[in-house]
PDB file of C-alpha atoms in Angstrom:
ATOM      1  CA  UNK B   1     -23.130   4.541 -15.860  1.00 49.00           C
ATOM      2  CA  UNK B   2     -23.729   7.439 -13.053  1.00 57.00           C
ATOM      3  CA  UNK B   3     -21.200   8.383 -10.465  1.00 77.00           C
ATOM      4  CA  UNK B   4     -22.123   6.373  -7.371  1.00 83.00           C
ATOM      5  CA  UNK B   5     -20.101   8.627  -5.309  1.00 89.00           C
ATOM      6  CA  UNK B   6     -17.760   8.562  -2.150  1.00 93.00           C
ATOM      7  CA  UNK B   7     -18.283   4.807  -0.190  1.00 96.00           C
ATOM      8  CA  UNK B   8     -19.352   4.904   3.247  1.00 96.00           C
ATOM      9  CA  UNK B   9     -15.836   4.697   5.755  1.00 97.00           C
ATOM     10  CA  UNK B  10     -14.427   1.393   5.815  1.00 98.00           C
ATOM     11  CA  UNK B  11     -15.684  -0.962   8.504  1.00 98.00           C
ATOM     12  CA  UNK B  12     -13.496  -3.943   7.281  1.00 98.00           C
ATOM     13  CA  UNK B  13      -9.749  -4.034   6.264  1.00 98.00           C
ATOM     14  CA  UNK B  14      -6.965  -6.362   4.645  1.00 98.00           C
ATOM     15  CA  UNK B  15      -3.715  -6.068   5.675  1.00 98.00           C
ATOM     16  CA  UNK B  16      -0.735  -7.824   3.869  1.00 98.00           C
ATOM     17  CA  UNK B  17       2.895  -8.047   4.894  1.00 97.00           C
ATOM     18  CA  UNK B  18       1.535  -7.645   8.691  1.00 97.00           C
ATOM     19  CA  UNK B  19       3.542  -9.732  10.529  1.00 96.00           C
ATOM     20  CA  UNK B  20       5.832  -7.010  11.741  1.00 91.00           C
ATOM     21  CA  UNK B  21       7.364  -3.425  10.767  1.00 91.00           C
ATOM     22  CA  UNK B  22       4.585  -1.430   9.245  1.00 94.00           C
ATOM     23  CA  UNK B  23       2.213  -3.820   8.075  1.00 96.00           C
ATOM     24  CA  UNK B  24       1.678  -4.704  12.103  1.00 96.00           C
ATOM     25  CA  UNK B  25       1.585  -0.845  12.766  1.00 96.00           C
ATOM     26  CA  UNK B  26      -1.317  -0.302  10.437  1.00 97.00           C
ATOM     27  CA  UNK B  27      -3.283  -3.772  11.351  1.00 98.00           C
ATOM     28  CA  UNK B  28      -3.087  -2.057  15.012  1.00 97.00           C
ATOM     29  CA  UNK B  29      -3.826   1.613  14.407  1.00 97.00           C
ATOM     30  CA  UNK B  30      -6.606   0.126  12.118  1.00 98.00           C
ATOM     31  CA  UNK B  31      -7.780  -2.363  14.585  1.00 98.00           C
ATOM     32  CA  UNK B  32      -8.177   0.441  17.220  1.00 98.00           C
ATOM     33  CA  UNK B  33      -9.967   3.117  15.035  1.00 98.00           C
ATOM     34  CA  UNK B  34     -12.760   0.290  15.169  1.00 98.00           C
ATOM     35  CA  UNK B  35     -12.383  -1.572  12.065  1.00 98.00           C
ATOM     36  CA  UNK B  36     -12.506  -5.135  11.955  1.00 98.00           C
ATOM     37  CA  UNK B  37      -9.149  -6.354  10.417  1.00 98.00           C
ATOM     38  CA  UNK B  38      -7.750  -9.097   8.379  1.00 98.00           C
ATOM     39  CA  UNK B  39      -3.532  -9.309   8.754  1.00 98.00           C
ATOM     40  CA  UNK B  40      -1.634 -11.549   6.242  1.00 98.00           C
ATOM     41  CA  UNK B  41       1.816 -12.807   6.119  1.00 97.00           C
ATOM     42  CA  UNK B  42       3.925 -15.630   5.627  1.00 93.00           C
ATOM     43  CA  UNK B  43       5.055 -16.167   9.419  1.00 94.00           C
ATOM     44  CA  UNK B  44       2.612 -18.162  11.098  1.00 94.00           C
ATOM     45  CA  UNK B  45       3.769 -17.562  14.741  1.00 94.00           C
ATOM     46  CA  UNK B  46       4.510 -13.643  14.177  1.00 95.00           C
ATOM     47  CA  UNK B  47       1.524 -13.445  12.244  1.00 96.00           C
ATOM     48  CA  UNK B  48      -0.374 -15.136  15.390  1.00 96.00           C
ATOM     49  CA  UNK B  49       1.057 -12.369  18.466  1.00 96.00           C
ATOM     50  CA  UNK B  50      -0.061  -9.748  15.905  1.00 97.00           C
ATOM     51  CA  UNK B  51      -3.346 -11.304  15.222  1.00 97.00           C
ATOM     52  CA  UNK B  52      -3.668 -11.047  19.452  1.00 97.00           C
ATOM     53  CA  UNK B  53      -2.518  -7.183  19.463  1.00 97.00           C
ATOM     54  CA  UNK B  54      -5.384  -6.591  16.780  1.00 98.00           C
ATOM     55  CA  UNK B  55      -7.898  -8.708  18.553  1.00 97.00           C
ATOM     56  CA  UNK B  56      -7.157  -6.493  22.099  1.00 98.00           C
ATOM     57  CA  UNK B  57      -8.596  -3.983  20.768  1.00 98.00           C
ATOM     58  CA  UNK B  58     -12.011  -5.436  20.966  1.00 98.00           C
ATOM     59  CA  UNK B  59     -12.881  -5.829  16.884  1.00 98.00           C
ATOM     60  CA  UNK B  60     -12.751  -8.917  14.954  1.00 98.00           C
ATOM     61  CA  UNK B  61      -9.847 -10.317  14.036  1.00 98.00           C
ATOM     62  CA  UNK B  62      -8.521 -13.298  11.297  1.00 98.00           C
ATOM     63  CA  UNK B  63      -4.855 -14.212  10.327  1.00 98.00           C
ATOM     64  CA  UNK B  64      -4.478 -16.040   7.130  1.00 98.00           C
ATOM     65  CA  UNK B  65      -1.469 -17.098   5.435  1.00 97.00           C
ATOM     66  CA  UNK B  66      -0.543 -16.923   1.760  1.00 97.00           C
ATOM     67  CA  UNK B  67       2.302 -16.184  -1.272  1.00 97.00           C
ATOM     68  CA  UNK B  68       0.820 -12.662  -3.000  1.00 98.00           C
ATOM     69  CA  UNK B  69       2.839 -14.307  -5.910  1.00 98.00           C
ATOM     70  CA  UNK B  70       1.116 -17.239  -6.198  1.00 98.00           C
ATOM     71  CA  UNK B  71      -2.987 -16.367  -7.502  1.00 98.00           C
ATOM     72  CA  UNK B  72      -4.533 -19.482  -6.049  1.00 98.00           C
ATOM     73  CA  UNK B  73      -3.085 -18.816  -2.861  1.00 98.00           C
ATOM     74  CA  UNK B  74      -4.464 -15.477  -2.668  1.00 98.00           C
ATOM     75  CA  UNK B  75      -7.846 -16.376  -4.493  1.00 98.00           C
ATOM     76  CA  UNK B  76      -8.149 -18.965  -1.824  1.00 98.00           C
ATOM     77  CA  UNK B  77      -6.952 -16.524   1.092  1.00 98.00           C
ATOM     78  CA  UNK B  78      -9.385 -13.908   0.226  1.00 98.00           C
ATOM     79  CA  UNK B  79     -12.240 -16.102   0.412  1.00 98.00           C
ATOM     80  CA  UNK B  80     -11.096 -17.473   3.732  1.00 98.00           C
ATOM     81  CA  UNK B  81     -11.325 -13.374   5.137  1.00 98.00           C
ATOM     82  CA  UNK B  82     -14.430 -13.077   3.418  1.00 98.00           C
ATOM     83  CA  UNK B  83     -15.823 -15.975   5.458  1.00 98.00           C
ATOM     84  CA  UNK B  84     -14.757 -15.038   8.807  1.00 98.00           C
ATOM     85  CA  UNK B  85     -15.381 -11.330   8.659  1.00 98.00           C
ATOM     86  CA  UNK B  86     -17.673 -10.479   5.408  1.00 98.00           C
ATOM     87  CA  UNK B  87     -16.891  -8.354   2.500  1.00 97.00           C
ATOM     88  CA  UNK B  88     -13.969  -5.881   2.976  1.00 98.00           C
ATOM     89  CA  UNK B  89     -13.927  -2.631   1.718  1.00 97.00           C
ATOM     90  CA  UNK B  90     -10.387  -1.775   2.553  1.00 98.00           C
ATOM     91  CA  UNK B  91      -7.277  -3.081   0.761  1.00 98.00           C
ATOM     92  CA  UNK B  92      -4.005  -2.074   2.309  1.00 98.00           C
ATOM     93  CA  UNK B  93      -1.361  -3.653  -0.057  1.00 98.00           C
ATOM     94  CA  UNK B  94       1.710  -3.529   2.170  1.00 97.00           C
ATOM     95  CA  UNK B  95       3.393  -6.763   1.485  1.00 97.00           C
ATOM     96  CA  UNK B  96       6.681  -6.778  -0.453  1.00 95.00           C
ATOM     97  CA  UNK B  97      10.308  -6.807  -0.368  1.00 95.00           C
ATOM     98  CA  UNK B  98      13.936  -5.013  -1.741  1.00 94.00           C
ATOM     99  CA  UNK B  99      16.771  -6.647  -2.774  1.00 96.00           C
ATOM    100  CA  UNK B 100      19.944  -7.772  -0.541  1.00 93.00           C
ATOM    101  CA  UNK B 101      22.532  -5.862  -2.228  1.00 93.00           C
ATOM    102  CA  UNK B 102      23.105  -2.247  -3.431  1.00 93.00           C
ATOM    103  CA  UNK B 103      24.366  -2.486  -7.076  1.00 96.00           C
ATOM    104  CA  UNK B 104      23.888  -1.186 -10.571  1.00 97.00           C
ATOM    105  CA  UNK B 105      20.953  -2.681 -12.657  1.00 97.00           C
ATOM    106  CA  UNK B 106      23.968  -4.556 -14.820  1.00 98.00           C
ATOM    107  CA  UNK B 107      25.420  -6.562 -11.118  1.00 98.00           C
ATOM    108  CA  UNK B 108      21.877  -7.395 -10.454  1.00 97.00           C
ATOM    109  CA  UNK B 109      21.030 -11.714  -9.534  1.00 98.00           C
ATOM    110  CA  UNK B 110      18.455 -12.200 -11.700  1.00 98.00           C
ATOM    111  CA  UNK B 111      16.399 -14.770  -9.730  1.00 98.00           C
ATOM    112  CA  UNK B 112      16.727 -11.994  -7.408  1.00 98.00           C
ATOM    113  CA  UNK B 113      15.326  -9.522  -9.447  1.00 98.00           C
ATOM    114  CA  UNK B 114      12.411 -11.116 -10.879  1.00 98.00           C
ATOM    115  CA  UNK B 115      11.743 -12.115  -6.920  1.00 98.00           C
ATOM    116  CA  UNK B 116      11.058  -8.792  -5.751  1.00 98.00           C
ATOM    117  CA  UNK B 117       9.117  -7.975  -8.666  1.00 98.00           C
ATOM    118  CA  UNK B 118       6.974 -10.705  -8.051  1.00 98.00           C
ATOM    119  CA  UNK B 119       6.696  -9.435  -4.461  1.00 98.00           C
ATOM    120  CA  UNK B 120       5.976  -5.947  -4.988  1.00 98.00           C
ATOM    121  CA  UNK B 121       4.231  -5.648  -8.404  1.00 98.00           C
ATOM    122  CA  UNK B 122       2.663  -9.184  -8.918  1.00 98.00           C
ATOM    123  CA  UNK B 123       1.555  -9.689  -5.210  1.00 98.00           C
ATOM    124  CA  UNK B 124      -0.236  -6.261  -5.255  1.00 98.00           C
ATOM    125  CA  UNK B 125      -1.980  -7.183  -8.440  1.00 98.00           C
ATOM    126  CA  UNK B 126      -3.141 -10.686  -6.948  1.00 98.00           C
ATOM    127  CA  UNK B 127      -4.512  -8.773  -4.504  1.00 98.00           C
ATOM    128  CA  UNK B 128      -6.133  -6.131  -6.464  1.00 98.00           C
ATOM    129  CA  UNK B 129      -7.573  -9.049  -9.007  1.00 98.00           C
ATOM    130  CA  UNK B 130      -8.918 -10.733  -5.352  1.00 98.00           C
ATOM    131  CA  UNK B 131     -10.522  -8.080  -3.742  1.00 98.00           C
ATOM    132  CA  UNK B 132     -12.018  -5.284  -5.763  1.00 98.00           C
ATOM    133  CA  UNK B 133     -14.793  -6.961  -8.217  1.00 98.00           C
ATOM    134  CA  UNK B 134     -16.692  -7.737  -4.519  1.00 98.00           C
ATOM    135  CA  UNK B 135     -15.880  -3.528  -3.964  1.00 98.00           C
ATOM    136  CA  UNK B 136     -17.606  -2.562  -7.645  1.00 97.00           C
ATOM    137  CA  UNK B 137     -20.168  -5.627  -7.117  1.00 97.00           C
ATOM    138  CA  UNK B 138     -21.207  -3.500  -3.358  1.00 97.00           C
ATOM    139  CA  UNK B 139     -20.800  -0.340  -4.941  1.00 96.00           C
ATOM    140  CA  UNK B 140     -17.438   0.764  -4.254  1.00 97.00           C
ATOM    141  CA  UNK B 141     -13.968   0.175  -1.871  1.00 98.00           C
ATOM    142  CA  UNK B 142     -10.748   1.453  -0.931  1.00 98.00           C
ATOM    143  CA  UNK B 143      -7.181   0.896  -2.017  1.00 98.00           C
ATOM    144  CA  UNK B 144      -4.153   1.679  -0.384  1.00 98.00           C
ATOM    145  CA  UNK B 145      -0.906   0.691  -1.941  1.00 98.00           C
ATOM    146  CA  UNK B 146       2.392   1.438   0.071  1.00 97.00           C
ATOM    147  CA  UNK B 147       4.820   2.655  -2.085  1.00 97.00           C
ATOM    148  CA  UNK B 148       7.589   4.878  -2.517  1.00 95.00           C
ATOM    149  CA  UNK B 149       9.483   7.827  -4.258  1.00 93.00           C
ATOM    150  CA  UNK B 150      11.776   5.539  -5.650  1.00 93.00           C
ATOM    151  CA  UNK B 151       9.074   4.754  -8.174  1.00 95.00           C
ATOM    152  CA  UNK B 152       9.131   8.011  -9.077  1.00 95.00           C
ATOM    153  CA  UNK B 153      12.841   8.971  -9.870  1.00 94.00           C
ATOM    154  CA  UNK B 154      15.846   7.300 -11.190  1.00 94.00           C
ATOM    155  CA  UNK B 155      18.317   5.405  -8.798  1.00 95.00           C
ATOM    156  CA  UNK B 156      22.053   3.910  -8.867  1.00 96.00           C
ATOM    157  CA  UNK B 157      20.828   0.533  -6.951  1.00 96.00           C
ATOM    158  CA  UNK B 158      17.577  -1.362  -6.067  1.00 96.00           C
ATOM    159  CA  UNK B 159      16.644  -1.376  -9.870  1.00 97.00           C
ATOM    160  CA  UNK B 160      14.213  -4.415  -8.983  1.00 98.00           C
ATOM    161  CA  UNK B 161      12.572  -2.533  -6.472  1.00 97.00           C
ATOM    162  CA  UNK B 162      12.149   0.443  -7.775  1.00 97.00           C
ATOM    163  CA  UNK B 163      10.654  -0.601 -11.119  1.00 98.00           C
ATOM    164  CA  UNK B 164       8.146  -2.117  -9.035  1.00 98.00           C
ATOM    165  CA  UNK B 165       6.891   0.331  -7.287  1.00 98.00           C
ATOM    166  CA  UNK B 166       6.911   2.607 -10.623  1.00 98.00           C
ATOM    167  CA  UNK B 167       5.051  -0.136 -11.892  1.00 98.00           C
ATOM    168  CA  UNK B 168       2.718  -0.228  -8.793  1.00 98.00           C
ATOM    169  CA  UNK B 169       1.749   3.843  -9.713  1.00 98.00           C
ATOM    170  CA  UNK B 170       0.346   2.299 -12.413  1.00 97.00           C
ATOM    171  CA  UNK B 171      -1.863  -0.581 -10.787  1.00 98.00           C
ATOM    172  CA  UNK B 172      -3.248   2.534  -8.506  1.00 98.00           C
ATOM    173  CA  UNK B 173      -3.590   5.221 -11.207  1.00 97.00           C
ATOM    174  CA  UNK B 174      -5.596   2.217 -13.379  1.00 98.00           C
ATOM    175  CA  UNK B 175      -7.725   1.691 -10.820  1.00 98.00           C
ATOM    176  CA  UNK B 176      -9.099   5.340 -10.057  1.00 97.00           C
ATOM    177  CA  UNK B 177      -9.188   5.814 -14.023  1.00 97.00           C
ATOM    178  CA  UNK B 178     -11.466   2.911 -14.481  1.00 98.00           C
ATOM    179  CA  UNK B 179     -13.175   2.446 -10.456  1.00 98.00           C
ATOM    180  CA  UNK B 180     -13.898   5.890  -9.771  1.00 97.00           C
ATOM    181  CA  UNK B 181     -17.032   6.319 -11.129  1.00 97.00           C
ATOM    182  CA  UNK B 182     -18.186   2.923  -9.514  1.00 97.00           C
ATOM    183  CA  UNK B 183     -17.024   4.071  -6.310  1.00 98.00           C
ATOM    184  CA  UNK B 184     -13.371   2.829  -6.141  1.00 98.00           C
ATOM    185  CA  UNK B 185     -10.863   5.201  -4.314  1.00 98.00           C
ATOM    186  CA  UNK B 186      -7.524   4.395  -4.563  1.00 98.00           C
ATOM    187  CA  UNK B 187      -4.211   6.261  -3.576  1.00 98.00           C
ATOM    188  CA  UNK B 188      -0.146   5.619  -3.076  1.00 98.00           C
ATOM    189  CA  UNK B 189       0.921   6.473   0.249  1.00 97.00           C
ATOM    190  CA  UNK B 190       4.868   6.769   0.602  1.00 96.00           C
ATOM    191  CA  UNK B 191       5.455   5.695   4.295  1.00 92.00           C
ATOM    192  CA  UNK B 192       8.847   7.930   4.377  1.00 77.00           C
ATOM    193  CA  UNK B 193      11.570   6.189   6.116  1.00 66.00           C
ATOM    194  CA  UNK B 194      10.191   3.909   9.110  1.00 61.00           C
ATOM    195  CA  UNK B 195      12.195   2.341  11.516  1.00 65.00           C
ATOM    196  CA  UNK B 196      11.790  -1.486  10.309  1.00 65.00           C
ATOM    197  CA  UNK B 197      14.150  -4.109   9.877  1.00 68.00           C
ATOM    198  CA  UNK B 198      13.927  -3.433   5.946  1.00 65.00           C
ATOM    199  CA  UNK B 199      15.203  -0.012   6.327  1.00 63.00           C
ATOM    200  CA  UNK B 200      17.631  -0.733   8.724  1.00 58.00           C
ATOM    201  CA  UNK B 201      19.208  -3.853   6.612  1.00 61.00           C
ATOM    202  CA  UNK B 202      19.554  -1.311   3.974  1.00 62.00           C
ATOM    203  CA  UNK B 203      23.108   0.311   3.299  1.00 63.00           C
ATOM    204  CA  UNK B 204      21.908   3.732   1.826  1.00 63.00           C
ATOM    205  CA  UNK B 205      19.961   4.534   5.506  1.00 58.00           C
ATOM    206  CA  UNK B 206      23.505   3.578   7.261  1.00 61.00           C
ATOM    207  CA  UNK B 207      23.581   5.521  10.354  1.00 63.00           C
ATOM    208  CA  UNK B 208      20.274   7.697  10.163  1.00 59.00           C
ATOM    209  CA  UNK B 209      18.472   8.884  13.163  1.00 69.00           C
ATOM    210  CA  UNK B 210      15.914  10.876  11.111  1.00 70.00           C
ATOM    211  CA  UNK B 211      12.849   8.186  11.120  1.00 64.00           C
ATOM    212  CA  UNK B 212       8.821   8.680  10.088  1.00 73.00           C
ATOM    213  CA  UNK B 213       6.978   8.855  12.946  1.00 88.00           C
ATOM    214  CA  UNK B 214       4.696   5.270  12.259  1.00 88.00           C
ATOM    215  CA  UNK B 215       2.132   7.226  13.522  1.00 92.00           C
ATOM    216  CA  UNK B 216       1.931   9.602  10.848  1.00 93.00           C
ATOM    217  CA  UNK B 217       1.402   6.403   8.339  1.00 95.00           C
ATOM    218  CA  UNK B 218      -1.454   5.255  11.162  1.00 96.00           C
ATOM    219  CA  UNK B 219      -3.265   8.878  10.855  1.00 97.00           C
ATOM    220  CA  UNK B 220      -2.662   9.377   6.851  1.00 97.00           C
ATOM    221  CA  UNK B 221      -4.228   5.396   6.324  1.00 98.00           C
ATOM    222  CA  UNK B 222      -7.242   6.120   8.846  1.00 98.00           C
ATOM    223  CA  UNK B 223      -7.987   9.208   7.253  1.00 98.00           C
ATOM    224  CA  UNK B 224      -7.951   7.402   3.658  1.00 98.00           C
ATOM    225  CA  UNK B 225     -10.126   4.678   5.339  1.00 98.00           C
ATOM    226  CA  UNK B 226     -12.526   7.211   6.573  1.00 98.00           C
ATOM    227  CA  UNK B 227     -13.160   8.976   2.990  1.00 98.00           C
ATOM    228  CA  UNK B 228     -11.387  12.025   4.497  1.00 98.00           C
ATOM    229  CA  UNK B 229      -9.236  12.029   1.460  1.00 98.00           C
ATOM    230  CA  UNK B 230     -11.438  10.816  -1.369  1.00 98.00           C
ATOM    231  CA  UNK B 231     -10.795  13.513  -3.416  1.00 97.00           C
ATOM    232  CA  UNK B 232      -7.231  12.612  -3.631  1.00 98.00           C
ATOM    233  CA  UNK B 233      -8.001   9.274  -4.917  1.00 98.00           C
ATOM    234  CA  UNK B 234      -5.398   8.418  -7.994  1.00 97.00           C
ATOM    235  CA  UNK B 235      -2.944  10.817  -6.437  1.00 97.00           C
ATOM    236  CA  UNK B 236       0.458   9.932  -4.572  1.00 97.00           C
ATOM    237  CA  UNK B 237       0.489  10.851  -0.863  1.00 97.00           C
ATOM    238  CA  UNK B 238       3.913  11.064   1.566  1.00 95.00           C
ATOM    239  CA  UNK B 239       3.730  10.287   4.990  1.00 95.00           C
ATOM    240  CA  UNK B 240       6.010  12.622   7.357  1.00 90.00           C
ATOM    241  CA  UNK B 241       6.570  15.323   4.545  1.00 93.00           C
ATOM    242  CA  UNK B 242       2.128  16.129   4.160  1.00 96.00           C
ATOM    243  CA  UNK B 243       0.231  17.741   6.257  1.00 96.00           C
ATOM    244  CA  UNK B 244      -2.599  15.718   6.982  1.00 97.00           C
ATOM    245  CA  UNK B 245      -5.141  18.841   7.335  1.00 97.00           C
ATOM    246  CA  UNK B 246      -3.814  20.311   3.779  1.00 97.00           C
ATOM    247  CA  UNK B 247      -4.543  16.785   2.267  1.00 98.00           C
ATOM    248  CA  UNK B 248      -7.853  17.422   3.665  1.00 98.00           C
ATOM    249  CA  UNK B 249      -8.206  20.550   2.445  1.00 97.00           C
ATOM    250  CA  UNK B 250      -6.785  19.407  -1.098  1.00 97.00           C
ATOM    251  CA  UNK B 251      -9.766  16.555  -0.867  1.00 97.00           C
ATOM    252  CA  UNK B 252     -12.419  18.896  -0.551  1.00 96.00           C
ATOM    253  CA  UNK B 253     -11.369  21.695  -2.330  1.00 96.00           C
ATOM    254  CA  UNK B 254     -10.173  19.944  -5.614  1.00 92.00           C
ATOM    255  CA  UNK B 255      -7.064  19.271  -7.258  1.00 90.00           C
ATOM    256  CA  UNK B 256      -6.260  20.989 -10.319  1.00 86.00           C
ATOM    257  CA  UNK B 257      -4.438  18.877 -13.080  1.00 89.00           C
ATOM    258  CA  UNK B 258      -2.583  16.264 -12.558  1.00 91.00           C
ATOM    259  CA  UNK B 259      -0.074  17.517  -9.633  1.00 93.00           C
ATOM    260  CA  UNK B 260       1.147  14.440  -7.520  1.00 95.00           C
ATOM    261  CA  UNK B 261       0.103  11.656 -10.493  1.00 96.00           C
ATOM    262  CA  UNK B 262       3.254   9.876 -12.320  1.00 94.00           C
ATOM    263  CA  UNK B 263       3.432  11.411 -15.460  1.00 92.00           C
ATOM    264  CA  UNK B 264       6.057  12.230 -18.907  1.00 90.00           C
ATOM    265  CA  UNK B 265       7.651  16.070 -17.928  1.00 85.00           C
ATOM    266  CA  UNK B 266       7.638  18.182 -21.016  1.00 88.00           C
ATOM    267  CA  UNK B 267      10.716  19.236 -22.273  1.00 89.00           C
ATOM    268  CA  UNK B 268      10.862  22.746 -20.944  1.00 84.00           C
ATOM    269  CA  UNK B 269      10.733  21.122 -17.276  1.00 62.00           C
ATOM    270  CA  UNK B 270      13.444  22.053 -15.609  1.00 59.00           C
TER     271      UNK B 270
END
């Protein structure tokens, strides 16, 4: 099958985990760069004031309610979105969660552990299994997945967490290996360290004062949205540490290899 090339920019978005921190951020920023937006999340009432800051922007708006863990729930949800604002062709997966205690993989509460698995690889993959046969069936889409260096490295704690988003690399590497050619872009955008009630709950950012601008998230996901960075798709992007006008340079000009992908280093690595 021929390339169908780079989709037109995204008109209409998906937003889970938007009832506050950055999920509401994005739904906003989004809303306001003229896209019509969807926000999920579990919190009917929160979900509802955010739903009214998207909505004053002047786009179309819809709040929906479901568990990313549960697949009829999210089946169910997508179709609802489809409904009120037509096919989307922007998938932010932002929804997910990190454990309530910093200890070693061996201290870990299992329930726990399998919950924010669930949460943060599961949920994405609902989502992904939801939304991106409409993208191929239209001719292509975009995928966002929020995720985080700690997929990428070994860590003392959050063992749950951070297998999941290693595991969520995979989910967004899978899809540009097997979408790209019918016009799927996807990418994994580390949001840095926000200022959010997750972050803050968390011992190992005890006392920082050293935040992400949320803005910088805003300008790296509109600039995805856009097909500004379509040449990136499959690679891992950092909010805060990238310049946005290098990424766009690195989009047009090519990337050589497979710098910024998860990958096995060779022995000789130092």
């Amino acid at each position: 099958m021929p390339d169908r090339g780079d989709p037109p920019p995204a008109r209409t978005a998906l937003v889970t985990g938007a009832t506050g921190g950055i999920g509401s951020v994005l739904a906003v920023g989004l809303a306001r760069a003229g896209l019509d937006v969807a926000v999920h999340g579990r919190d009917r009432d929160r979900l509802e004031r955010v739903r009214a800051d998207v909505a004053a922007a002047g786009v179309r708006c819809v709040a929906v309610t479901a568990d990313v863990t549960d697949w009829d729930e999210v089946r169910a949800m997508v179709d609802e979105v489809g409904s009120a604002l037509g096919p989307l062709d922007l998938l932010v997966n932002n929804a997910g969660r990190i454990e309530s205690t910093e200890v070693p993989i061996w201290q870990a509460d299992p329930a726990e552990w399998r919950a924010v698995v669930e949460a943060d690889l599961i949920g994405p993959f609902h989502l992904v299994r939801a939304v991106v046969p409409g993208m191929v069936e239209r001719g292509g889409g975009r995928v966002i997945d929020l995720n985080s260096g700690s997929g990428t490295r070994d860590m003392t704690v959050y063992s749950a967490y951070n297998a999941a988003k290693t595991g969520l690399f995979r989910i967004g590497g899978g899809l540009h290996a097997a979408g790209y050619g019918l016009g799927l872009r996807a990418v994994e955008l580390a949001p840095g360290v926000v200022d959010t009630p997750m972050t803050r709950g968390m011992a190992v950012h005890a006392g920082r004062t050293d935040w992400t601008d949320p803005q910088d998230v805003v300008d790296l996901v509109l600039a995805v949205a856009r097909g500004e960075l379509d040449g990136l798709s499959g690679r891992y992007l950092r909010a805060g540490a990238d310049d946005l006008d290098d990424l766009r340079r690195r989009s047009r000009d090519g990337v050589p290899g497979h710098g910024r992908t998860l990958g096995l280093l060779p022995w000789e690595a130092e």
